[in-house]
XYZ file of C-alpha atoms in Angstrom:
786
model
C 20.494 -2.395 -23.378
C 22.491 -5.632 -23.533
C 26.149 -5.340 -22.570
C 27.263 -6.592 -25.992
C 25.175 -3.939 -27.732
C 26.606 -1.266 -25.452
C 30.148 -2.477 -26.149
C 29.597 -2.185 -29.871
C 28.326 1.375 -29.416
C 31.346 2.307 -27.282
C 33.633 0.853 -29.940
C 32.014 2.977 -32.630
C 32.481 6.059 -30.459
C 36.103 5.382 -29.578
C 37.567 3.796 -32.672
C 38.995 5.952 -35.446
C 36.947 5.846 -38.660
C 40.190 5.387 -40.589
C 41.349 2.447 -38.477
C 41.258 -1.035 -39.873
C 39.873 -2.300 -36.569
C 41.961 -5.460 -36.837
C 42.779 -5.396 -33.117
C 40.340 -7.281 -30.884
C 40.218 -7.669 -27.111
C 38.284 -9.624 -24.537
C 38.134 -9.307 -20.771
C 38.268 -12.113 -18.267
C 34.885 -12.680 -16.590
C 34.273 -10.342 -13.693
C 32.554 -11.420 -10.501
C 31.096 -9.093 -7.877
C 33.600 -7.642 -5.429
C 33.101 -6.223 -1.924
C 33.678 -2.523 -1.475
C 37.234 -1.807 -0.339
C 38.674 -5.054 -1.693
C 41.284 -4.695 -4.482
C 40.114 -6.111 -7.773
C 42.417 -7.275 -10.563
C 41.093 -6.857 -14.083
C 42.633 -8.912 -16.893
C 42.673 -8.782 -20.666
C 41.912 -12.418 -21.454
C 42.844 -12.326 -25.129
C 44.363 -10.016 -27.722
C 44.173 -10.746 -31.431
C 45.226 -8.964 -34.606
C 47.763 -6.694 -32.924
C 50.314 -4.920 -35.088
C 53.205 -4.223 -32.797
C 52.943 -4.191 -29.008
C 49.336 -3.647 -27.824
C 48.729 -0.858 -25.323
C 45.839 -0.415 -22.880
C 44.036 2.312 -20.964
C 41.523 1.366 -18.242
C 38.440 3.376 -17.285
C 36.960 1.874 -14.133
C 33.673 3.782 -14.310
C 34.055 5.673 -11.026
C 36.107 8.519 -12.479
C 39.405 6.655 -12.367
C 41.270 6.361 -15.699
C 44.768 4.859 -15.938
C 47.690 5.926 -18.044
C 48.471 3.917 -21.161
C 50.277 0.683 -20.273
C 51.412 -2.503 -21.964
C 50.378 -4.624 -18.953
C 47.478 -7.027 -19.453
C 46.281 -6.486 -15.888
C 45.166 -3.560 -13.750
C 44.133 -3.439 -10.095
C 41.470 -1.143 -8.723
C 39.557 -0.747 -5.452
C 36.031 0.654 -5.371
C 35.188 2.936 -2.473
C 31.409 2.795 -2.848
C 28.885 0.199 -3.976
C 27.544 0.372 -7.506
C 27.406 -1.110 -10.980
C 30.424 0.310 -12.769
C 30.952 0.251 -16.523
C 34.571 -0.816 -17.053
C 36.029 0.146 -20.442
C 39.374 -1.083 -21.739
C 40.733 0.880 -24.690
C 43.296 -1.039 -26.700
C 45.598 0.244 -29.422
C 48.485 -0.943 -31.553
C 50.567 0.605 -34.298
C 47.627 0.723 -36.717
C 44.283 0.605 -34.942
C 42.282 1.179 -31.802
C 39.463 -0.788 -30.222
C 37.730 -1.218 -26.886
C 35.675 -3.630 -24.876
C 33.346 -3.108 -21.966
C 31.983 -4.991 -18.992
C 30.073 -4.252 -15.815
C 31.684 -4.598 -12.415
C 29.503 -4.861 -9.326
C 30.887 -3.521 -6.068
C 28.749 -4.290 -3.041
C 28.670 -3.887 0.698
C 29.015 -7.237 2.478
C 25.750 -8.552 3.935
C 25.214 -8.320 7.685
C 25.896 -11.388 9.799
C 22.202 -11.649 10.610
C 19.921 -11.292 7.613
C 17.050 -8.803 7.958
C 13.503 -10.140 8.023
C 10.799 -8.411 5.984
C 7.077 -9.179 6.128
C 5.505 -10.509 2.934
C 2.550 -12.370 1.442
C 4.926 -14.989 -0.007
C 7.951 -16.686 1.569
C 10.638 -19.105 0.354
C 11.616 -22.159 2.412
C 14.956 -22.872 0.747
C 15.704 -25.961 2.840
C 12.541 -27.752 1.708
C 12.400 -26.182 -1.769
C 9.015 -24.724 -1.064
C 7.290 -21.434 -1.643
C 4.328 -20.464 0.569
C 1.754 -17.780 -0.252
C -1.486 -16.512 1.272
C -4.901 -16.621 -0.401
C -7.109 -14.120 1.485
C -10.337 -14.793 -0.425
C -9.975 -18.565 0.079
C -8.907 -18.306 3.747
C -5.947 -20.595 3.123
C -2.299 -20.763 2.115
C -0.615 -22.686 -0.690
C 2.739 -24.485 -0.730
C 4.532 -24.853 -4.068
C 7.570 -26.881 -5.072
C 10.221 -24.316 -6.031
C 12.092 -26.791 -8.241
C 9.339 -28.627 -10.137
C 7.181 -25.473 -10.045
C 4.026 -27.353 -9.133
C 1.491 -26.926 -6.311
C 1.990 -29.213 -3.339
C -0.836 -28.450 -0.931
C -3.411 -25.948 0.270
C -3.849 -25.539 4.006
C -6.772 -23.782 5.731
C -5.922 -21.027 8.178
C -8.003 -18.255 9.735
C -10.091 -15.619 8.003
C -8.359 -13.391 5.438
C -4.706 -14.369 5.834
C -2.465 -11.478 4.894
C 1.166 -12.282 5.691
C 3.408 -15.191 6.573
C 6.912 -15.873 7.831
C 9.057 -18.863 8.750
C 10.368 -19.347 12.260
C 13.779 -20.849 13.056
C 12.142 -24.227 13.769
C 10.742 -24.250 10.234
C 7.125 -23.620 11.195
C 5.105 -21.299 8.957
C 3.399 -18.401 10.791
C 0.333 -16.902 9.123
C -1.519 -13.770 10.250
C -5.277 -14.172 9.868
C -6.456 -10.603 9.898
C -10.188 -10.973 10.347
C -10.104 -13.829 12.857
C -7.558 -12.145 15.141
C -4.989 -14.918 15.301
C -1.689 -16.243 14.037
C -1.902 -19.797 12.704
C 1.200 -22.011 12.825
C 1.646 -24.728 10.201
C 3.971 -27.703 9.888
C 6.358 -26.891 7.011
C 6.269 -30.419 5.593
C 2.636 -31.467 5.580
C 0.918 -28.136 6.170
C -0.876 -29.457 9.265
C -1.900 -26.969 11.912
C 0.494 -26.850 14.855
C -1.030 -24.117 16.981
C -3.009 -20.892 17.011
C -1.927 -17.783 18.859
C -5.024 -15.818 19.826
C -4.753 -12.033 19.672
C -7.104 -9.383 21.094
C -10.662 -9.055 19.860
C -10.972 -7.061 16.609
C -7.222 -6.380 16.576
C -6.717 -7.347 12.897
C -3.183 -8.812 12.859
C -1.764 -7.531 9.569
C 1.819 -8.658 9.010
C 4.441 -10.783 10.727
C 8.238 -10.716 10.652
C 10.692 -12.813 12.591
C 13.122 -11.132 14.981
C 16.739 -11.898 15.750
C 16.221 -13.554 19.126
C 13.438 -16.089 18.782
C 10.656 -13.534 18.674
C 7.976 -12.811 16.078
C 6.574 -9.318 15.603
C 3.000 -8.780 14.455
C 1.315 -5.494 13.579
C -2.235 -5.136 14.909
C -3.848 -2.928 12.296
C -7.075 -2.038 14.094
C -5.662 -1.588 17.603
C -2.647 0.429 16.499
C -0.224 -1.897 18.266
C 2.799 -4.116 17.748
C 2.985 -7.410 19.626
C 6.005 -9.546 20.382
C 5.398 -13.304 20.390
C 7.847 -15.870 21.763
C 8.257 -18.472 19.000
C 9.146 -21.171 21.538
C 6.299 -20.752 24.010
C 4.024 -19.290 21.302
C 2.680 -16.691 23.665
C 2.497 -12.913 23.550
C 5.343 -11.403 25.574
C 4.946 -7.637 25.139
C 2.556 -5.163 23.528
C 3.401 -1.668 22.312
C 0.905 1.031 21.300
C 2.229 2.790 18.184
C -0.608 4.675 16.540
C -3.144 4.200 13.740
C -2.912 1.456 11.097
C 0.488 -0.208 11.600
C 1.149 -2.340 8.529
C 4.482 -3.579 7.145
C 7.110 -4.868 9.574
C 10.839 -5.322 9.010
C 13.509 -6.373 11.517
C 17.101 -5.219 11.003
C 20.196 -7.275 11.779
C 20.718 -5.319 14.999
C 17.187 -6.142 16.129
C 15.569 -2.755 15.470
C 11.967 -3.137 14.348
C 10.580 -0.874 11.635
C 6.800 -0.558 11.181
C 4.997 1.436 8.497
C 1.937 3.535 9.234
C -0.400 2.595 6.395
C -2.698 5.643 6.470
C -0.687 8.807 6.826
C -1.342 12.122 8.564
C -2.380 14.867 6.106
C 1.103 16.261 5.492
C 3.631 13.384 5.756
C 4.078 9.639 5.906
C 5.554 7.745 8.865
C 7.703 4.756 9.737
C 8.036 3.845 13.408
C 11.327 2.549 14.868
C 11.022 0.241 17.884
C 13.847 -0.571 20.281
C 13.811 -4.366 20.738
C 15.390 -4.257 24.193
C 12.994 -1.891 25.906
C 10.201 -2.500 23.379
C 9.476 1.204 23.208
C 9.045 3.643 20.340
C 12.587 4.924 19.744
C 11.875 7.341 16.893
C 9.521 8.158 14.041
C 10.865 8.574 10.515
C 9.000 11.222 8.554
C 8.296 10.825 4.830
C 7.705 14.460 3.848
C 5.441 16.003 1.269
C 6.972 15.833 -2.207
C 7.173 19.417 -3.455
C 7.122 18.381 -7.096
C 6.764 20.024 -9.532
C 3.616 18.612 -11.131
C 4.374 17.421 -14.650
C 3.279 14.536 -16.846
C 6.114 12.433 -15.401
C 6.377 13.726 -11.812
C 4.214 15.253 -9.152
C 3.730 16.563 -5.665
C 2.107 14.542 -2.971
C 2.063 13.024 0.502
C 3.200 9.395 0.903
C 0.135 7.376 1.874
C -0.800 3.680 1.831
C 2.673 3.106 3.288
C 2.286 -0.621 2.921
C 5.705 -2.264 3.225
C 9.323 -1.787 4.206
C 12.252 -3.943 3.075
C 15.760 -3.720 4.542
C 18.741 -4.298 2.254
C 21.114 -7.228 2.971
C 23.917 -4.875 4.018
C 21.640 -3.159 6.541
C 22.382 0.354 5.283
C 19.064 1.224 3.680
C 15.387 0.315 3.572
C 12.922 0.882 0.749
C 9.366 1.845 1.624
C 6.438 1.487 -0.780
C 3.662 4.076 -0.895
C 1.244 5.910 -3.104
C 1.546 9.691 -3.339
C -1.571 11.855 -2.882
C -1.504 15.311 -4.480
C -3.821 17.002 -1.992
C -2.052 20.340 -2.394
C -3.506 20.653 -5.890
C -6.987 21.789 -6.857
C -9.012 24.856 -7.840
C -9.506 25.809 -4.167
C -5.904 25.072 -3.193
C -3.383 26.187 -5.784
C -5.807 27.084 -8.565
C -4.751 24.134 -10.715
C -7.316 21.590 -11.946
C -6.860 17.977 -10.954
C -5.570 15.816 -13.806
C -5.180 12.107 -14.430
C -1.388 12.565 -14.201
C -1.440 14.622 -11.005
C -3.867 13.149 -8.540
C -2.309 9.962 -7.222
C 1.153 8.713 -8.141
C 3.600 6.071 -6.907
C 6.523 6.500 -4.549
C 9.444 4.438 -3.292
C 11.140 6.102 -0.345
C 14.738 5.259 0.589
C 15.607 5.359 4.288
C 19.127 5.746 5.638
C 19.050 3.232 8.491
C 22.069 4.629 10.308
C 20.545 8.095 10.635
C 16.918 6.849 10.567
C 15.886 9.449 8.004
C 14.580 9.405 4.471
C 17.040 10.254 1.708
C 14.543 12.527 0.000
C 16.777 13.082 -3.037
C 16.567 9.338 -3.760
C 12.755 9.135 -3.617
C 11.418 7.472 -6.764
C 8.310 8.615 -8.600
C 7.415 5.630 -10.779
C 5.781 7.154 -13.841
C 2.501 5.735 -15.162
C 2.353 3.103 -12.417
C -0.008 2.860 -9.477
C 0.351 1.589 -5.923
C 3.646 -0.144 -5.136
C 3.126 -2.645 -2.322
C 6.240 -4.814 -2.004
C 10.021 -4.676 -2.398
C 12.699 -7.356 -2.205
C 16.448 -7.088 -2.675
C 18.907 -9.363 -4.463
C 21.253 -11.432 -2.308
C 24.026 -8.847 -2.719
C 21.612 -5.962 -2.258
C 22.601 -4.432 -5.597
C 19.204 -4.763 -7.251
C 15.715 -4.139 -5.874
C 12.517 -5.644 -7.232
C 9.469 -3.411 -6.828
C 5.946 -4.788 -7.176
C 3.191 -2.379 -8.232
C -0.187 -3.907 -7.465
C -2.827 -2.123 -9.517
C -0.483 -1.790 -12.516
C 0.255 -5.540 -12.493
C 3.907 -4.591 -12.965
C 7.317 -5.592 -11.644
C 10.181 -3.115 -11.746
C 13.877 -3.925 -11.437
C 15.884 -1.032 -9.979
C 19.566 -0.418 -9.375
C 19.524 -0.353 -5.577
C 22.435 2.080 -5.419
C 21.473 4.646 -8.050
C 17.675 3.953 -7.857
C 17.639 3.992 -11.659
C 15.186 1.705 -13.431
C 16.852 -1.264 -15.115
C 13.875 -3.018 -16.623
C 10.179 -3.647 -16.066
C 7.944 -6.666 -16.488
C 4.309 -6.134 -17.471
C 1.288 -8.348 -16.863
C 2.562 -10.124 -13.748
C -0.854 -11.576 -13.042
C -3.754 -9.692 -11.487
C -3.190 -7.672 -8.283
C 0.304 -8.985 -7.456
C 1.072 -8.286 -3.782
C 4.224 -10.197 -2.813
C 7.615 -11.306 -4.170
C 10.299 -13.780 -3.088
C 13.711 -14.399 -4.669
C 15.618 -17.679 -4.596
C 19.370 -18.110 -4.553
C 19.299 -19.349 -8.145
C 17.687 -16.131 -9.369
C 14.142 -17.386 -9.642
C 11.661 -14.691 -8.686
C 8.250 -15.766 -7.376
C 5.350 -13.296 -7.624
C 2.115 -13.837 -5.713
C -0.714 -12.634 -7.981
C -3.640 -12.500 -5.582
C -6.566 -12.121 -7.991
C -5.388 -14.340 -10.836
C -4.870 -17.002 -8.152
C -1.351 -17.906 -9.229
C 2.341 -17.567 -8.506
C 4.329 -16.431 -11.503
C 7.971 -17.507 -11.761
C 10.660 -15.507 -13.577
C 14.300 -16.346 -14.234
C 16.142 -13.170 -13.265
C 19.655 -14.659 -13.233
C 20.840 -12.757 -16.333
C 19.641 -9.468 -14.892
C 21.195 -10.211 -11.500
C 24.506 -10.890 -13.235
C 24.229 -7.524 -15.055
C 24.456 -9.389 -18.355
C 21.005 -8.951 -19.851
C 18.224 -6.721 -18.574
C 15.599 -7.659 -21.130
C 12.215 -8.252 -19.487
C 11.772 -12.029 -19.229
C 8.674 -14.073 -19.893
C 7.414 -16.184 -17.015
C 8.986 -19.601 -16.632
C 5.791 -20.898 -15.051
C 2.386 -19.787 -13.821
C 1.457 -22.011 -10.892
C -2.209 -22.083 -9.771
C -2.665 -21.471 -6.060
C -6.392 -21.989 -5.459
C -8.047 -25.235 -6.483
C -11.612 -24.052 -5.886
C -12.464 -20.420 -6.676
C -14.142 -18.845 -3.618
C -15.887 -16.016 -5.517
C -18.506 -16.097 -8.225
C -17.312 -15.262 -11.740
C -19.022 -11.862 -11.568
C -17.559 -10.937 -8.173
C -14.058 -11.971 -9.226
C -14.325 -9.908 -12.410
C -15.573 -6.925 -10.430
C -12.757 -7.216 -7.913
C -10.162 -7.396 -10.683
C -11.567 -4.219 -12.262
C -11.572 -2.529 -8.844
C -7.814 -3.162 -8.560
C -6.720 -2.635 -12.176
C -5.195 0.696 -13.179
C -3.429 -0.816 -16.205
C -6.763 -1.141 -18.039
C -7.016 1.889 -20.349
C -10.781 1.691 -20.085
C -10.347 2.771 -16.438
C -7.774 5.526 -17.044
C -5.291 6.571 -19.685
C -2.306 7.466 -17.473
C -2.047 4.198 -15.518
C -2.676 5.624 -12.043
C -6.393 5.194 -11.583
C -8.345 2.327 -10.134
C -11.116 2.257 -7.560
C -8.496 1.009 -5.108
C -6.513 4.232 -5.543
C -8.782 5.838 -2.936
C -10.637 2.796 -1.566
C -8.034 0.073 -1.097
C -9.932 -3.017 0.058
C -12.998 -0.821 0.390
C -11.628 1.616 2.936
C -11.023 5.325 2.699
C -7.560 6.685 2.013
C -8.082 9.377 4.649
C -7.677 12.265 2.222
C -9.760 15.368 1.555
C -9.784 16.010 -2.193
C -10.619 19.155 -4.125
C -13.356 18.079 -6.538
C -14.341 21.626 -7.490
C -13.587 21.036 -11.166
C -15.962 18.055 -11.048
C -18.843 20.235 -9.922
C -18.477 19.306 -6.246
C -16.099 20.812 -3.659
C -13.801 19.647 -0.874
C -14.670 16.009 -0.253
C -13.505 13.613 2.439
C -13.079 10.114 0.946
C -15.847 7.812 2.170
C -15.406 4.183 3.042
C -17.279 1.695 0.855
C -17.561 -0.876 3.616
C -21.021 -1.694 4.862
C -22.904 0.571 2.450
C -23.625 -2.364 0.080
C -23.284 -0.212 -3.021
C -26.283 1.797 -4.139
C -28.572 -1.143 -3.433
C -27.979 -0.951 0.308
C -27.980 2.469 1.945
C -29.061 4.492 -1.091
C -27.395 7.115 -3.248
C -23.632 7.380 -3.016
C -21.269 10.281 -2.384
C -21.720 13.071 0.142
C -24.033 14.916 -2.205
C -25.979 11.815 -3.240
C -25.203 12.519 -6.884
C -25.259 8.905 -8.089
C -27.930 6.264 -7.702
C -26.003 3.387 -9.307
C -22.422 2.224 -8.948
C -22.493 1.930 -12.738
C -22.765 5.749 -12.812
C -19.044 5.886 -12.058
C -18.641 5.522 -15.811
C -18.914 9.311 -15.798
C -15.910 9.717 -13.476
C -13.992 7.069 -15.405
C -14.412 8.965 -18.665
C -14.344 12.561 -17.496
C -11.899 12.502 -14.570
C -9.781 9.367 -15.026
C -9.701 9.966 -18.802
C -10.347 6.304 -19.499
C -12.144 5.105 -22.595
C -14.917 3.700 -20.422
C -16.681 0.382 -20.103
C -19.901 1.380 -21.854
C -20.171 1.769 -25.593
C -20.015 5.345 -26.812
C -23.517 4.961 -28.211
C -24.949 3.865 -24.854
C -23.083 6.623 -23.054
C -24.454 9.257 -25.414
C -27.961 7.841 -25.172
C -27.893 8.251 -21.373
C -26.292 11.695 -21.376
C -27.918 14.671 -19.717
C -28.015 18.291 -20.755
C -24.265 18.632 -20.134
C -23.615 15.763 -22.607
C -22.235 13.646 -19.791
C -23.823 10.616 -18.169
C -27.039 11.534 -16.349
C -26.222 9.925 -13.018
C -29.757 10.235 -11.658
C -31.415 9.483 -14.975
C -32.533 6.180 -16.540
C -30.742 3.095 -15.175
C -27.544 2.069 -16.929
C -27.292 -1.333 -15.244
C -27.154 -4.073 -17.832
C -25.300 -2.024 -20.445
C -21.816 -3.188 -19.454
C -20.769 -6.550 -18.080
C -17.750 -4.935 -16.438
C -19.680 -2.129 -14.736
C -22.265 -4.596 -13.493
C -19.475 -6.782 -12.088
C -17.883 -3.759 -10.428
C -21.235 -2.854 -8.863
C -21.668 -6.431 -7.648
C -18.249 -6.408 -5.996
C -18.799 -3.075 -4.237
C -22.240 -4.295 -3.121
C -20.550 -7.373 -1.630
C -18.607 -5.137 0.793
C -21.521 -5.532 3.171
C -19.928 -5.117 6.594
C -17.574 -2.870 8.525
C -14.739 -4.079 10.704
C -15.513 -5.063 14.268
C -14.742 -2.271 16.690
C -11.653 -2.811 18.863
C -13.131 -0.346 21.362
C -15.541 -3.006 22.618
C -14.959 -5.354 25.527
C -12.625 -8.291 25.006
C -15.615 -10.577 24.361
C -17.156 -8.217 21.780
C -19.846 -6.850 24.063
C -20.491 -3.147 24.574
C -18.537 -1.452 27.319
C -20.475 0.011 30.223
C -19.612 3.494 29.000
C -21.011 2.701 25.552
C -24.224 1.302 26.998
C -24.686 4.541 28.902
C -23.809 6.429 25.733
C -26.566 4.658 23.821
C -29.122 6.247 26.109
C -27.511 9.657 25.641
C -27.513 9.125 21.868
C -31.234 8.418 21.888
C -32.071 11.327 24.206
C -30.110 13.669 21.972
C -32.372 12.740 19.049
C -29.719 11.218 16.809
C -31.975 8.343 15.592
C -34.187 10.899 13.819
C -31.766 10.778 10.880
C -29.438 7.918 11.802
C -32.245 5.393 11.872
C -32.796 1.712 11.215
C -30.205 -1.046 11.115
C -27.937 1.057 8.872
C -28.062 4.127 11.136
C -28.930 6.387 8.192
C -31.928 7.719 6.248
C -29.875 7.790 3.043
C -32.205 5.332 1.323
C -34.966 7.961 1.507
C -32.991 10.218 -0.814
C -33.046 13.229 1.521
C -30.234 15.701 2.140
C -29.668 17.656 5.345
C -28.011 20.965 6.069
C -26.715 20.804 9.622
C -24.763 24.004 9.410
C -21.623 22.442 7.959
C -21.965 23.762 4.400
C -19.384 26.337 3.385
C -18.474 28.027 0.095
C -15.739 25.363 -0.155
C -18.455 22.685 -0.140
C -19.117 23.398 -3.801
C -22.096 22.249 -5.804
C -24.134 19.214 -6.731
C -24.719 18.130 -10.338
C -24.046 21.636 -11.581
C -26.584 23.172 -9.203
C -26.573 24.344 -5.586
C -25.633 21.966 -2.792
C -28.627 22.122 -0.463
C -27.518 19.472 1.984
C -25.466 16.377 2.711
C -26.455 12.733 2.480
C -26.696 11.141 5.924
C -23.735 8.807 6.446
C -23.986 5.594 8.376
C -22.616 5.596 11.907
C -21.265 2.072 11.621
C -17.505 1.890 11.575
C -16.896 5.386 12.919
C -14.006 3.975 14.947
C -12.017 3.612 11.737
C -13.242 6.599 9.766
C -11.764 9.851 11.072
C -11.598 12.630 9.967
C -15.292 13.414 9.902
C -17.810 15.556 7.979
C -17.953 15.952 4.223
C -14.831 18.119 4.127
C -12.892 16.313 6.833
C -12.637 19.351 9.089
C -13.585 17.398 12.241
C -10.612 15.421 13.495
C -12.617 13.733 16.273
C -16.231 12.934 17.011
C -16.201 15.552 19.757
C -15.171 18.074 17.093
C -18.243 17.095 15.069
C -20.582 18.133 17.870
C -18.647 21.340 18.509
C -18.935 22.311 14.831
C -22.588 21.397 14.272
C -23.946 22.200 17.732
C -27.666 21.679 18.184
C -28.213 21.364 14.450
C -26.950 17.795 14.916
C -29.060 16.714 17.848
C -29.669 18.387 21.176
C -26.072 18.236 22.308
C -26.006 21.573 24.141
C -28.038 20.016 26.941
C -25.450 17.276 27.506
C -22.724 17.363 30.090
C -19.128 16.785 29.044
C -19.266 13.327 30.599
C -22.407 12.481 28.627
C -20.751 13.576 25.379
C -17.844 11.267 26.219
C -20.286 8.411 26.771
C -22.032 9.067 23.462
C -18.707 9.238 21.634
C -17.763 5.919 23.176
C -21.037 4.393 21.966
C -20.403 5.675 18.449
C -16.880 4.265 18.460
C -18.229 0.815 19.321
C -20.862 0.723 16.581
C -20.286 -1.937 13.936
C -22.222 -4.814 12.361
C -22.470 -6.934 15.493
C -26.254 -7.215 16.191
C -25.945 -5.777 19.692
C -25.086 -2.440 18.050
C -28.664 -1.789 16.924
C -30.302 1.102 18.798
C -33.502 0.551 20.725
C -36.842 1.729 19.319
C -37.418 3.876 22.378
C -38.453 7.433 21.383
C -35.928 10.135 22.237
C -36.527 12.183 25.378
C -35.221 15.305 23.657
C -36.793 16.858 20.594
C -34.384 16.688 17.645
C -34.077 19.623 15.294
C -35.439 19.152 11.807
C -32.312 18.519 9.796
C -29.711 16.449 11.579
C -26.703 14.664 10.198
C -23.508 13.230 11.572
C -20.027 12.081 10.738
C -19.057 10.006 7.758
C -17.525 6.563 7.540
C -13.738 7.071 7.483
C -10.629 5.706 9.210
C -9.180 5.115 12.657
C -10.321 6.898 15.774
C -8.044 9.564 17.174
C -7.818 7.833 20.511
C -6.093 4.505 20.080
C -8.123 1.467 21.151
C -5.239 0.658 23.446
C -5.744 3.963 25.202
C -9.368 3.172 25.922
C -9.140 -0.236 27.536
C -7.591 0.581 30.859
C -4.980 -1.866 32.118
C -6.136 -4.621 29.770
C -4.083 -3.213 26.876
C -0.718 -3.470 28.578
C 0.175 -0.067 27.149
C -2.885 2.033 27.827
C -1.209 5.173 29.113
C 1.306 5.226 26.296
C -1.547 4.786 23.845
C -3.427 7.662 25.444
C -0.381 9.943 25.312
C 0.200 9.031 21.679
C -3.445 9.640 20.888
C -3.432 13.083 22.481
C -0.206 13.968 20.696
C -1.695 12.888 17.393
C -4.737 15.106 17.504
C -5.750 16.906 15.502
C -2.982 17.486 12.944
C -1.875 13.850 12.988
C -5.322 12.407 12.646
C -5.747 8.797 11.687
C -7.491 6.945 8.910
C -8.983 3.591 8.312
C -7.613 0.156 7.753
C -7.618 -1.803 4.504
C -10.149 -4.594 4.923
């Protein structure tokens, strides 16, 4: 509501119906004031008074003055906030009032915090830089003329950037394991900082003492890089999937754990002096209740953390997984409103604990990924990726102020200039959208603005038209064809193709407890064969059934085509006649998922990418144990043959298949096991060793192996990826395999950190090992987001 509209409403409420309303007032403009500083409020003008005008002040914090004839009043606010100040005026014949908003704020810290982002503002050069992961480059824009300036190549799949004190632009290139430094004027490459093999540097944030901090997503580490010598100084093993990084004014480093343990989210706090893990902030399970506008759930995909300018709080973005709901869990069916939701968690930085009462459940929005604060810290801008939505929140009350729809496709980063221009990096529409937020920042007008400009960021599109369309659909929960409630997209469980590390109750879908599978390396249904643990779909286009029946979307096929391909249950026959070619969108989605044709390189290998000696020995054990009988060929699976295996892991909780009995499980690939714990179709195996203990000799002849040989085989499995050396030999196994053998699935991080497995090379191997042992099994890890 505009302030003027609100003032008129207040006047109607306060003024006597019999009054002539001849008296009018106006207040002198109010600027923001620091907390604890006396503020003098003035009546700027009085007109139409009959007799001496009188005033009563309501300062909005519970303080109301006595009636006075003075035109001024002084008040001091004890806490930050946006306070509605009402002045009631009266004379001998009438009453009136006027209203304004006073902002009280905590002064910013002497050293500004640094938060990692996919877009950064260089105020001195009037430039905005953003990353373009698909194009393997970054773009510089002119923040005044709002035009593109240059594109500069960097490494493979850049994800984050930051500006050092010397002006250089630091870019993390996740899939080429390096940080690329660029000249801030011409965009020329200055240097490259090489990081460990297959480490996947995710985000970068600058520290307070000439250091840069980079999260290594695949290795579970944080590295400190000297920005002067451009060399790695220290390495710290944290745990699985470190993602967003933020550095407070006092130097403390906060790192989010992207994939959460089953029952809580985590933010790590690192002491910059000792470079050790000082504490872990827990983001607990939300106890709900489940309604159409709220829900239970565990914070997961904990992607970013942003520290407020006053250094008192940090906002953490996450999705919220309702894994406590389901027919086998609490007896409640899963619904489109209560499956995945959004969450913004507020952390008290002094006590290093979440203020659970201030956690925000953003209704009908999916997957917040970035937060930035206003210069005073009184407003927070929240970017929700799959909803293509920008929210403006009161940073003190956490109340929503306004929201902006259609901020491009898959927006993943925001930057705010001193003039109030907000820059949004829309990754899949290949643009930066610019909004003038000055009226909202001044608490004058909170109407959602239209973009001032849409600046293209990629001159030459790196994807085909079909792949780009499919990727946009994969990441779009705002499309009502995908889901009616606004929460559902393919990325809700498979962000960038990976698993979310959750075990879902799909009993009301005719299945059972199901561990989310990674999509990486399977090449859709055209590669390794039927999809899902039960092999209940033979085309990616068959997900139209889930879209309509579970997501409650209107679907991408015509109703006539859907009905024509329905089975006996009047739903899409997922193993019936092909539906490819009936929907441009479904075909594009299938093409995109098929394009996810590789898994991440294993960080468990040697520094040069070769197999470790232990893995080479483990390959022989693997073959002697008979594992290639089912995990065969270059994909390490017989899934393409359409067979299912019962290896003794089926339970009543395993449910059904297509309305009938579940006779077995589709053989998962063994590639990428390093990033795919927990294992088995119901996620009950926290480690690969647990897999063999559960299945016994129904999954190869493991009972004949020594403990050391099992360790060697596990090491071999953890090093399997798409590097050609990973292919098993054609040598026949020395042991006779049992008839129906299967093995773990393709989900998330290994329980033992890569740092814990590399001896002294890691620089923190023993700490990594201790952390790994402490994490198992209840704090098991999950995958990375490709």
